[in-house]
mmCIF file of C-alpha atoms and ligand atoms in Angstrom:
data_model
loop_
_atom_site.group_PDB
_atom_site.id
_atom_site.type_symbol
_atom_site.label_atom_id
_atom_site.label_comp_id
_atom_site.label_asym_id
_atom_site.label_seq_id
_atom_site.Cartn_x
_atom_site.Cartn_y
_atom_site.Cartn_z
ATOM 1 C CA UNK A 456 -48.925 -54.892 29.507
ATOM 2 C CA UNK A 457 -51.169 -55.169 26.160
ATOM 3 C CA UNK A 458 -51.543 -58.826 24.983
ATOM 4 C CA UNK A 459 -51.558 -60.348 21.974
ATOM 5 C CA UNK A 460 -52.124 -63.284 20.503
ATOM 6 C CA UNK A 461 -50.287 -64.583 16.698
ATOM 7 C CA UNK A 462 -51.934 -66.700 14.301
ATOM 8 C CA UNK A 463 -50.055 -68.806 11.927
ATOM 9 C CA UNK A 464 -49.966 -72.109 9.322
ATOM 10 C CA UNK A 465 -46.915 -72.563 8.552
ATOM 11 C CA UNK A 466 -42.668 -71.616 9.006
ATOM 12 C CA UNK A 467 -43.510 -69.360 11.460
ATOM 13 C CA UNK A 468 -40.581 -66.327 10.900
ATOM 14 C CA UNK A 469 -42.780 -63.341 11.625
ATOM 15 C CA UNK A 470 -43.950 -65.483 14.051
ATOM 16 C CA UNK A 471 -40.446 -65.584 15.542
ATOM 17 C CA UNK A 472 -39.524 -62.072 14.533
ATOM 18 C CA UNK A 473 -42.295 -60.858 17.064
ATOM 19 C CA UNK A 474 -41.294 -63.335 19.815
ATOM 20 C CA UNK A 475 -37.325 -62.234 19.827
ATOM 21 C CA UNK A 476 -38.269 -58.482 19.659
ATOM 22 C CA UNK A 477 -40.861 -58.881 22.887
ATOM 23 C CA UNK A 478 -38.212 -61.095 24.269
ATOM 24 C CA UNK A 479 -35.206 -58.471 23.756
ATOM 25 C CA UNK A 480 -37.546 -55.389 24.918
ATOM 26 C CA UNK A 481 -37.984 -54.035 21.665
ATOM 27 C CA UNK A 482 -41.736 -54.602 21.771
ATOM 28 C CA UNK A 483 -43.128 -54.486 24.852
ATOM 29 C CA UNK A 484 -46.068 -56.496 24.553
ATOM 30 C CA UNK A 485 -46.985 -60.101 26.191
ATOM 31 C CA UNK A 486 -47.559 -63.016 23.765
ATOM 32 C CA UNK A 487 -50.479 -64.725 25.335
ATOM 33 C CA UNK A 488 -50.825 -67.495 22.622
ATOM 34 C CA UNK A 489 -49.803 -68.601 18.906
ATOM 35 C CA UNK A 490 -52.728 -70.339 17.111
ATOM 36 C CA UNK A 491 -51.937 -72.770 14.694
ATOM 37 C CA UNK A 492 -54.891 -74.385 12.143
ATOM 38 C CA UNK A 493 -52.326 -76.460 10.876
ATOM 39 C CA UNK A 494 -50.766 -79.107 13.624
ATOM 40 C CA UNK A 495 -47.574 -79.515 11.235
ATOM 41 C CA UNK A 496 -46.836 -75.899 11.216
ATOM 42 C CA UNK A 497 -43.349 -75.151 12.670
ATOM 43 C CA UNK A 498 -44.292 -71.642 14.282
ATOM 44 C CA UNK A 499 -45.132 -74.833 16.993
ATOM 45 C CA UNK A 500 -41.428 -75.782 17.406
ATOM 46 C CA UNK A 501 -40.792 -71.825 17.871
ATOM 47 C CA UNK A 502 -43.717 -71.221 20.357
ATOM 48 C CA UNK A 503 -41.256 -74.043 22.727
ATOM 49 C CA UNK A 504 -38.869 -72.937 21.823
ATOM 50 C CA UNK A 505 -39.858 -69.693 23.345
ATOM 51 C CA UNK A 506 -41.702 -70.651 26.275
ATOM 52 C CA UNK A 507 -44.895 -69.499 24.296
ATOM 53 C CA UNK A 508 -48.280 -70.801 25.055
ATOM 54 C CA UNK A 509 -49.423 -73.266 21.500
ATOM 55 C CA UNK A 510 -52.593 -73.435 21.275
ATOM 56 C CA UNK A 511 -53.546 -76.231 17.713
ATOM 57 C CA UNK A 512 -56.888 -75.764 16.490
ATOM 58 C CA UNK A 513 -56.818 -77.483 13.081
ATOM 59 C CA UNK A 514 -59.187 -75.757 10.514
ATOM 60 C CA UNK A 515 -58.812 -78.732 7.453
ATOM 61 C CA UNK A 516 -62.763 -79.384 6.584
ATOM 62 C CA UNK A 517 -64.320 -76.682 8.676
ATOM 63 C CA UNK A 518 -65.860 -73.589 7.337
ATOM 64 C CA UNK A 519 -64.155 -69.846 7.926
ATOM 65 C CA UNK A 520 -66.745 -69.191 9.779
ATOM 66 C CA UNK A 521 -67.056 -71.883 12.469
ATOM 67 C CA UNK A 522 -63.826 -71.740 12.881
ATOM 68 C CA UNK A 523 -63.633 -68.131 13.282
ATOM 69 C CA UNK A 524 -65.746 -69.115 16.569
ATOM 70 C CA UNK A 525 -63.010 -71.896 17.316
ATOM 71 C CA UNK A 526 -60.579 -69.691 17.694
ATOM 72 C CA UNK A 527 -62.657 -66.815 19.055
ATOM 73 C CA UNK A 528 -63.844 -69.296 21.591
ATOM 74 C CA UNK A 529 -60.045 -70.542 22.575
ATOM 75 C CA UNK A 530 -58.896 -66.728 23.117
ATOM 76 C CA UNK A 531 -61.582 -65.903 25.207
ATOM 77 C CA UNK A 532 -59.993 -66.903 28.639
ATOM 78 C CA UNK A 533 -56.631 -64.813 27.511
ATOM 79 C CA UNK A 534 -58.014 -61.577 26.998
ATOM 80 C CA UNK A 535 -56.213 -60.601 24.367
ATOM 81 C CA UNK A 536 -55.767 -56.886 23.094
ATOM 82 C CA UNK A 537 -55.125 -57.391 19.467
ATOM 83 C CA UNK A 538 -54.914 -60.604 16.922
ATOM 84 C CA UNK A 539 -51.402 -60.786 14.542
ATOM 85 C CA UNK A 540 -51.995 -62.650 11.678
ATOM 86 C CA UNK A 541 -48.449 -63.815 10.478
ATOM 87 C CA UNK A 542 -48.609 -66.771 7.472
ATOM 88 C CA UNK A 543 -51.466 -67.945 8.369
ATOM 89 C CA UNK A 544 -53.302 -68.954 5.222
ATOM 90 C CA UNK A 545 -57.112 -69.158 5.663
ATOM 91 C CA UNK A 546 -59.988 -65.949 5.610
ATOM 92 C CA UNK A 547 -61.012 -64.848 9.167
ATOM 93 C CA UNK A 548 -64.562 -65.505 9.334
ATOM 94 C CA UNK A 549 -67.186 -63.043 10.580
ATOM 95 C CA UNK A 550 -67.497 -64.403 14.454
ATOM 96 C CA UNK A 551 -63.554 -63.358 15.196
ATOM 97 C CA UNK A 552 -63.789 -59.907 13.170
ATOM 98 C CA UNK A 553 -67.259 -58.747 15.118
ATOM 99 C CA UNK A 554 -65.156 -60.270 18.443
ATOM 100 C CA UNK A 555 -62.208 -58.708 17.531
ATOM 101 C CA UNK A 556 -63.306 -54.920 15.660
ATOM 102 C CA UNK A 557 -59.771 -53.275 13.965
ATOM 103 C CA UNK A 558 -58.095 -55.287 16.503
ATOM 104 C CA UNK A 559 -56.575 -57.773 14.076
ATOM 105 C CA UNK A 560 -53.435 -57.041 11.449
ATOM 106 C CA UNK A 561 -51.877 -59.117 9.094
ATOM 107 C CA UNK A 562 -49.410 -59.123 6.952
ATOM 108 C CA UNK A 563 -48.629 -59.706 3.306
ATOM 109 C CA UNK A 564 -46.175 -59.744 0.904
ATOM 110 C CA UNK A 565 -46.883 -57.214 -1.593
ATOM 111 C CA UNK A 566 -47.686 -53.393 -1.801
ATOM 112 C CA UNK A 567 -51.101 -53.391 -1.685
ATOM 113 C CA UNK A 568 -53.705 -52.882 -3.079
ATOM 114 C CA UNK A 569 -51.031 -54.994 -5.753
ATOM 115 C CA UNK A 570 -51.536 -58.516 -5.573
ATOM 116 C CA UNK A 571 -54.015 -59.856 -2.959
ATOM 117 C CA UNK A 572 -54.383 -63.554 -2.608
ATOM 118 C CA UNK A 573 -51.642 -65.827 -2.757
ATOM 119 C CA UNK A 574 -48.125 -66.577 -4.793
ATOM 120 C CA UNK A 575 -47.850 -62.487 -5.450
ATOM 121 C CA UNK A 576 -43.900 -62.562 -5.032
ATOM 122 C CA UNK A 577 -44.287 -64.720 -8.351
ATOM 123 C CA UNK A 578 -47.298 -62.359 -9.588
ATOM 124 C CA UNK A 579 -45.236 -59.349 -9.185
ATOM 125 C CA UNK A 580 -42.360 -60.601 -11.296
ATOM 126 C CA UNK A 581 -44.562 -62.314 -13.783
ATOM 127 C CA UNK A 582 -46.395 -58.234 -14.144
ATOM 128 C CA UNK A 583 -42.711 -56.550 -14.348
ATOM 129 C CA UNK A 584 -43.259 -54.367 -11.295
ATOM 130 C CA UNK A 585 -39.766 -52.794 -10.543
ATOM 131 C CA UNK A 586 -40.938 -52.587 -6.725
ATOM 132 C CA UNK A 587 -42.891 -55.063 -4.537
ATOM 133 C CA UNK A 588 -42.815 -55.619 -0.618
ATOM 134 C CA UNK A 589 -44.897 -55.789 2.365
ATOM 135 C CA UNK A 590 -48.091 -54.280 3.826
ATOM 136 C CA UNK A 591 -49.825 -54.620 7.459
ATOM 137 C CA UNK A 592 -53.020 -54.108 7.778
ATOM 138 C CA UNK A 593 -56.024 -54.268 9.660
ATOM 139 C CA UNK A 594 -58.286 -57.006 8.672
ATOM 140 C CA UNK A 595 -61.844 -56.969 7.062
ATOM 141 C CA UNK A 596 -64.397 -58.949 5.831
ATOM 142 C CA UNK A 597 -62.020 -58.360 2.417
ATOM 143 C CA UNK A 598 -59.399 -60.482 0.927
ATOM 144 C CA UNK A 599 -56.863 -58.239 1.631
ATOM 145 C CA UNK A 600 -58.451 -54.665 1.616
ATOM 146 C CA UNK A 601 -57.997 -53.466 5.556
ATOM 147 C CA UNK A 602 -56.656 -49.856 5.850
ATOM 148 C CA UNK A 603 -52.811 -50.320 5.950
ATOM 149 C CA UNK A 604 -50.687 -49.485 9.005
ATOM 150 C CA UNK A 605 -47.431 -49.356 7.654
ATOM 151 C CA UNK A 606 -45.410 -50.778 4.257
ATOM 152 C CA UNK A 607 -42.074 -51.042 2.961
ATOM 153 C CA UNK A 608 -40.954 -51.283 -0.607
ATOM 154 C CA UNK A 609 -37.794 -53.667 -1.597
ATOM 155 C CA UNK A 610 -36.517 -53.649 -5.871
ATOM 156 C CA UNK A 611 -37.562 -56.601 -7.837
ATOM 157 C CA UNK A 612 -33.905 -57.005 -9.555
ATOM 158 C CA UNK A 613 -33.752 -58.827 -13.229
ATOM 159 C CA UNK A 614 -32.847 -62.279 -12.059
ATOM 160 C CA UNK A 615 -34.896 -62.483 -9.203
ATOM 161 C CA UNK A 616 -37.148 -65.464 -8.585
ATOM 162 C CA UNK A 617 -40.043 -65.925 -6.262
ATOM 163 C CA UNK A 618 -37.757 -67.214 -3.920
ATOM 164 C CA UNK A 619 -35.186 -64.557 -3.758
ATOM 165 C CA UNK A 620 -37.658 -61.780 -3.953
ATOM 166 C CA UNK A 621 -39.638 -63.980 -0.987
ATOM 167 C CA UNK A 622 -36.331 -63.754 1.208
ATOM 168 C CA UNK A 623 -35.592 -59.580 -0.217
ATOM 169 C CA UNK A 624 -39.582 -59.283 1.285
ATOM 170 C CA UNK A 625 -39.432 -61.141 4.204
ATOM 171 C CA UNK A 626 -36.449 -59.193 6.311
ATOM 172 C CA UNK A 627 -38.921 -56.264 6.034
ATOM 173 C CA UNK A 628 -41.874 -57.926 6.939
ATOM 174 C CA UNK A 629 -39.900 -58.427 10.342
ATOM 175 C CA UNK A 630 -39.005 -55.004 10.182
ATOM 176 C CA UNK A 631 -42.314 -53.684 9.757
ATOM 177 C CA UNK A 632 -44.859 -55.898 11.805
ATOM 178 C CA UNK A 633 -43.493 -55.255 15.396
ATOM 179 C CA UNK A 634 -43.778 -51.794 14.352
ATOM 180 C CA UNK A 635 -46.720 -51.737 13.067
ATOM 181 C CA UNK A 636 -48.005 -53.575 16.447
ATOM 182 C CA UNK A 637 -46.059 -51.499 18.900
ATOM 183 C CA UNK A 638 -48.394 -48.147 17.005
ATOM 184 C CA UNK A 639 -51.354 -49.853 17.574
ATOM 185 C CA UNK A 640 -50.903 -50.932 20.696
ATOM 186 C CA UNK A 641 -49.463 -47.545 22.000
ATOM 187 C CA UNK A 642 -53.195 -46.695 20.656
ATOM 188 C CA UNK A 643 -51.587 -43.440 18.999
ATOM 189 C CA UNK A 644 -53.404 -43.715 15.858
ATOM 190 C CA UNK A 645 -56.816 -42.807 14.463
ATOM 191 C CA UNK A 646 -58.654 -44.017 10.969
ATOM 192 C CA UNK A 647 -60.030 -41.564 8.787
ATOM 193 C CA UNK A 648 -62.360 -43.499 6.022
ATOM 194 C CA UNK A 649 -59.283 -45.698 4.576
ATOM 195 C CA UNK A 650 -56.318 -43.793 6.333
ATOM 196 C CA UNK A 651 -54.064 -44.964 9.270
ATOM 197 C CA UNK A 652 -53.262 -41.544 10.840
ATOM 198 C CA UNK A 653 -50.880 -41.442 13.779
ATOM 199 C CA UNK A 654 -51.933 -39.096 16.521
ATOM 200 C CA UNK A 655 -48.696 -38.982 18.254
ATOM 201 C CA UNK A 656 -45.373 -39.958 19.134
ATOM 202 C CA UNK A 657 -46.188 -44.063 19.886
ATOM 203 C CA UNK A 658 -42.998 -43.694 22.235
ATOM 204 C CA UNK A 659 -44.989 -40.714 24.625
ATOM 205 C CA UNK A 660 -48.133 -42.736 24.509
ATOM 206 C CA UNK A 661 -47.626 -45.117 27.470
HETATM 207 C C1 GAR B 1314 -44.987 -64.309 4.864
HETATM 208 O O1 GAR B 1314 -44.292 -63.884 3.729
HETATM 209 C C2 GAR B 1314 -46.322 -63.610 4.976
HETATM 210 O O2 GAR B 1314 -46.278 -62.273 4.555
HETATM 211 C C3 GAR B 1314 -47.164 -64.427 4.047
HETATM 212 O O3 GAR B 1314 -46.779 -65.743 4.291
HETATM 213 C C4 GAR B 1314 -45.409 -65.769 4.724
HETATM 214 C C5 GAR B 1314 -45.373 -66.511 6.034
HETATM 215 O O4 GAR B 1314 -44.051 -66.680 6.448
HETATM 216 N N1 GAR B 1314 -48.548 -64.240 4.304
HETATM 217 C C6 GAR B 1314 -49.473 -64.282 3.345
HETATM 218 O O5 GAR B 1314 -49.232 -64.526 2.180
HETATM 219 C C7 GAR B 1314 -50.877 -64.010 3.840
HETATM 220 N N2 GAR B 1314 -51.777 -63.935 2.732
HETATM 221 P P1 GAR B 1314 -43.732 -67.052 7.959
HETATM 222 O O6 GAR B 1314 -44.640 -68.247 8.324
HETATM 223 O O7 GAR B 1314 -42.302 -67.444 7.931
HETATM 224 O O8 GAR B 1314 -44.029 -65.859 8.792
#
């Protein structure tokens, strides 16, 4: 069984998404940890909920990159197969991206390359797009700019706010992450320069 381990700051409902889906056998995977940098976050409440292994590792006035090795350092013992970033709101720093080599996604809440960074449910109404969304994607040394594994596109209506387009976003960034996991842990994929390519049928790959 491929392991993985979730990284998060905050709410916590990808975090949660992934959990139930591994839970009810929709994802086979094994959870080996969530990392939190933020001791408050209540992805902590769901990890007990869950019978999930919480590992706290606060990041507030330490640089990305030491601790990139914090955390690197903490999953050594688990052995984990891939890294799911899901809310958590600080740059991975270079000694958990040379540990970890297109073995860690995230995912955000736009269509990228549209609106890196942060508050981009608000920056996509405030620019008139009439679609926004959700993208995972491996993670670089970029803000952002990993070749994508899979998106989905939801309207932005006339009277939406950041909130309501948030919560339009967010039931397809449940959708879309355990998918996007489940094809790269089937390994049935290949990158071509920028491209996400699936090789085969994630199902036959065992
Ligand atoms: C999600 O919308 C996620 O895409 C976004 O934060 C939210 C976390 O919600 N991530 C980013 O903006 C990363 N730059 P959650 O804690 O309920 O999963």
């Amino acid at each position: 069984m491929k392991r993985i381990a979730v990284l998060a700051s905050g709410r916590g409902s990808n975090f949660e998404a992934i959990a139930r889906n591994v839970r009810e056998g929709r994802l086979e995977a094994e959870i080996a940890a969530l990392v939190v940098n933020n001791p408050e976050a209540r992805a902590l409440e769901i990890a007990r909920d869950y019978g999930i292994r919480a590992i706290s590792l606060p990041s507030k006035g330490v640089d990305s990159d030491a601790y990139a090795a914090m955390v690197r350092d903490a999953l050594a013992p688990l052995h984990v197969d891939l890294i799911c970033l899901a809310g958590f709101m600080r740059r991975v720093g270079a000694p958990l991206l040379e540990a970890y080599p297109m073995r860690i996604l995230n995912i955000h809440p736009s269509l990228l390359p549209s609106f890196p960074g942060l508050n981009v449910q608000q920056q996509a109404i405030d620019y008139g797009v009439k679609y926004s969304g959700c993208t995972v994607h491996f993670v670089d040394a970029g803000l952002d700019t990993g070749p994508i594994v899979a998106q989905a596109a939801v309207p932005v209506l006339d009277d939406d706010t950041a909130e309501t387009l948030a919560a339009r976003i967010l039931v397809e960034e449940h959708r879309i992450y355990s998918e996007a996991i489940a094809l790269v842990l089937s390994g049935a994929y290949r990158i071509e320069g920028r491209r996400v390519i699936r090789t085969r049928a994630a199902e036959a790959a065992g």
